[in-house]
Amino acid sequence: MLAVVIIGAVIATFWTLRSTHHTQNDCAAIEPLGPQWSAMQQSIAKLGSGPGDTSDLLKIAEQESAMSDKIRAAASSVTAPDLEDQLSKWADGAALSAKAQRDAATAPAPAGGDADTMRAAQLTFDATAALGKSCPNLHL
């Protein structure tokens, strides 16, 4: 009976340590996205403060699409399913925002706001908040 308890404790310790190790490796893949996201946001802010013509909106969409691809690549490299899920949501938010920018470049803004933009912002906020809790060095 004592042997069963000891084996159980060893297995539990092994899984706990293994989980922590993967989370550290996962965070190493996630945390560099923070400065990249911030740099993209600063670039977008500069474009957004310009005349707001079609070429500016398309440049913003290109940057957001590229960032979505980077985030999605990080999602495929992590081992923790919850982190992969949050990264996928973040990537979806960036892609949806890029779609909204492309739409804005080709058509007038809909009355009452753009549902895609609002959904993109919510996905991004929720995902980055969750990722920041798991990976505290994700500075956005």
PDB file of N, CA and C in Angstrom, residues 92-93 95-101 103-104 108-124:
ATOM      1  N   ASP A  92      -7.221  35.360 -34.236  1.00  0.00           N
ATOM      2  CA  ASP A  92      -8.523  35.603 -34.865  1.00  0.00           C
ATOM      3  C   ASP A  92      -8.920  37.075 -34.734  1.00  0.00           C
ATOM      4  N   GLY A  93      -8.659  37.656 -33.562  1.00  0.00           N
ATOM      5  CA  GLY A  93      -8.974  39.069 -33.356  1.00  0.00           C
ATOM      6  C   GLY A  93      -8.181  39.965 -34.295  1.00  0.00           C
ATOM      7  N   ALA A  95      -6.858  39.089 -37.187  1.00  0.00           N
ATOM      8  CA  ALA A  95      -7.330  38.849 -38.556  1.00  0.00           C
ATOM      9  C   ALA A  95      -8.674  39.539 -38.810  1.00  0.00           C
ATOM     10  N   LEU A  96      -9.542  39.503 -37.829  1.00  0.00           N
ATOM     11  CA  LEU A  96     -10.845  40.153 -37.971  1.00  0.00           C
ATOM     12  C   LEU A  96     -10.694  41.672 -38.052  1.00  0.00           C
ATOM     13  N   SER A  97      -9.759  42.209 -37.295  1.00  0.00           N
ATOM     14  CA  SER A  97      -9.490  43.643 -37.364  1.00  0.00           C
ATOM     15  C   SER A  97      -8.943  44.014 -38.744  1.00  0.00           C
ATOM     16  N   ALA A  98      -8.065  43.172 -39.292  1.00  0.00           N
ATOM     17  CA  ALA A  98      -7.535  43.417 -40.639  1.00  0.00           C
ATOM     18  C   ALA A  98      -8.670  43.403 -41.664  1.00  0.00           C
ATOM     19  N   LYS A  99      -9.596  42.468 -41.506  1.00  0.00           N
ATOM     20  CA  LYS A  99     -10.754  42.397 -42.405  1.00  0.00           C
ATOM     21  C   LYS A  99     -11.569  43.685 -42.314  1.00  0.00           C
ATOM     22  N   ALA A 100     -11.776  44.164 -41.101  1.00  0.00           N
ATOM     23  CA  ALA A 100     -12.544  45.401 -40.910  1.00  0.00           C
ATOM     24  C   ALA A 100     -11.841  46.581 -41.576  1.00  0.00           C
ATOM     25  N   GLN A 101     -10.507  46.613 -41.491  1.00  0.00           N
ATOM     26  CA  GLN A 101      -9.757  47.697 -42.142  1.00  0.00           C
ATOM     27  C   GLN A 101      -9.898  47.628 -43.655  1.00  0.00           C
ATOM     28  N   ASP A 103     -12.376  46.264 -45.280  1.00  0.00           N
ATOM     29  CA  ASP A 103     -13.757  46.660 -45.586  1.00  0.00           C
ATOM     30  C   ASP A 103     -13.911  48.178 -45.541  1.00  0.00           C
ATOM     31  N   ALA A 104     -13.293  48.808 -44.544  1.00  0.00           N
ATOM     32  CA  ALA A 104     -13.379  50.266 -44.408  1.00  0.00           C
ATOM     33  C   ALA A 104     -12.703  50.975 -45.577  1.00  0.00           C
ATOM     34  N   PRO A 108     -18.063  52.647 -47.122  1.00  0.00           N
ATOM     35  CA  PRO A 108     -18.264  53.539 -45.973  1.00  0.00           C
ATOM     36  C   PRO A 108     -18.586  52.738 -44.710  1.00  0.00           C
ATOM     37  N   ALA A 109     -18.232  53.303 -43.573  1.00  0.00           N
ATOM     38  CA  ALA A 109     -18.490  52.650 -42.285  1.00  0.00           C
ATOM     39  C   ALA A 109     -19.992  52.497 -42.066  1.00  0.00           C
ATOM     40  N   PRO A 110     -20.412  51.345 -41.562  1.00  0.00           N
ATOM     41  CA  PRO A 110     -21.853  51.156 -41.310  1.00  0.00           C
ATOM     42  C   PRO A 110     -22.329  52.033 -40.156  1.00  0.00           C
ATOM     43  N   ALA A 111     -23.590  52.390 -40.200  1.00  0.00           N
ATOM     44  CA  ALA A 111     -24.178  53.190 -39.120  1.00  0.00           C
ATOM     45  C   ALA A 111     -24.166  52.388 -37.825  1.00  0.00           C
ATOM     46  N   GLY A 112     -23.831  53.027 -36.731  1.00  0.00           N
ATOM     47  CA  GLY A 112     -23.844  52.357 -35.436  1.00  0.00           C
ATOM     48  C   GLY A 112     -22.565  51.602 -35.122  1.00  0.00           C
ATOM     49  N   GLY A 113     -21.547  51.752 -35.950  1.00  0.00           N
ATOM     50  CA  GLY A 113     -20.286  51.093 -35.660  1.00  0.00           C
ATOM     51  C   GLY A 113     -20.119  49.804 -36.439  1.00  0.00           C
ATOM     52  N   ASP A 114     -18.942  49.256 -36.349  1.00  0.00           N
ATOM     53  CA  ASP A 114     -18.590  48.062 -37.101  1.00  0.00           C
ATOM     54  C   ASP A 114     -18.514  46.874 -36.149  1.00  0.00           C
ATOM     55  N   ALA A 115     -19.372  45.895 -36.357  1.00  0.00           N
ATOM     56  CA  ALA A 115     -19.418  44.721 -35.477  1.00  0.00           C
ATOM     57  C   ALA A 115     -18.111  43.941 -35.519  1.00  0.00           C
ATOM     58  N   ASP A 116     -17.463  43.868 -36.695  1.00  0.00           N
ATOM     59  CA  ASP A 116     -16.189  43.153 -36.790  1.00  0.00           C
ATOM     60  C   ASP A 116     -15.124  43.819 -35.924  1.00  0.00           C
ATOM     61  N   THR A 117     -15.072  45.131 -35.948  1.00  0.00           N
ATOM     62  CA  THR A 117     -14.083  45.854 -35.146  1.00  0.00           C
ATOM     63  C   THR A 117     -14.313  45.614 -33.663  1.00  0.00           C
ATOM     64  N   MET A 118     -15.564  45.656 -33.263  1.00  0.00           N
ATOM     65  CA  MET A 118     -15.878  45.438 -31.844  1.00  0.00           C
ATOM     66  C   MET A 118     -15.559  44.009 -31.428  1.00  0.00           C
ATOM     67  N   ARG A 119     -15.887  43.042 -32.263  1.00  0.00           N
ATOM     68  CA  ARG A 119     -15.595  41.636 -31.966  1.00  0.00           C
ATOM     69  C   ARG A 119     -14.088  41.402 -31.927  1.00  0.00           C
ATOM     70  N   ALA A 120     -13.362  42.015 -32.846  1.00  0.00           N
ATOM     71  CA  ALA A 120     -11.898  41.883 -32.877  1.00  0.00           C
ATOM     72  C   ALA A 120     -11.285  42.433 -31.592  1.00  0.00           C
ATOM     73  N   ALA A 121     -11.761  43.584 -31.168  1.00  0.00           N
ATOM     74  CA  ALA A 121     -11.238  44.189 -29.938  1.00  0.00           C
ATOM     75  C   ALA A 121     -11.518  43.302 -28.728  1.00  0.00           C
ATOM     76  N   GLN A 122     -12.702  42.716 -28.666  1.00  0.00           N
ATOM     77  CA  GLN A 122     -13.051  41.857 -27.535  1.00  0.00           C
ATOM     78  C   GLN A 122     -12.204  40.585 -27.527  1.00  0.00           C
ATOM     79  N   LEU A 123     -12.036  39.960 -28.683  1.00  0.00           N
ATOM     80  CA  LEU A 123     -11.188  38.764 -28.771  1.00  0.00           C
ATOM     81  C   LEU A 123      -9.766  39.077 -28.319  1.00  0.00           C
ATOM     82  N   THR A 124      -9.235  40.177 -28.827  1.00  0.00           N
ATOM     83  CA  THR A 124      -7.862  40.562 -28.494  1.00  0.00           C
ATOM     84  C   THR A 124      -7.726  40.855 -27.011  1.00  0.00           C
TER      85      THR A 124
END
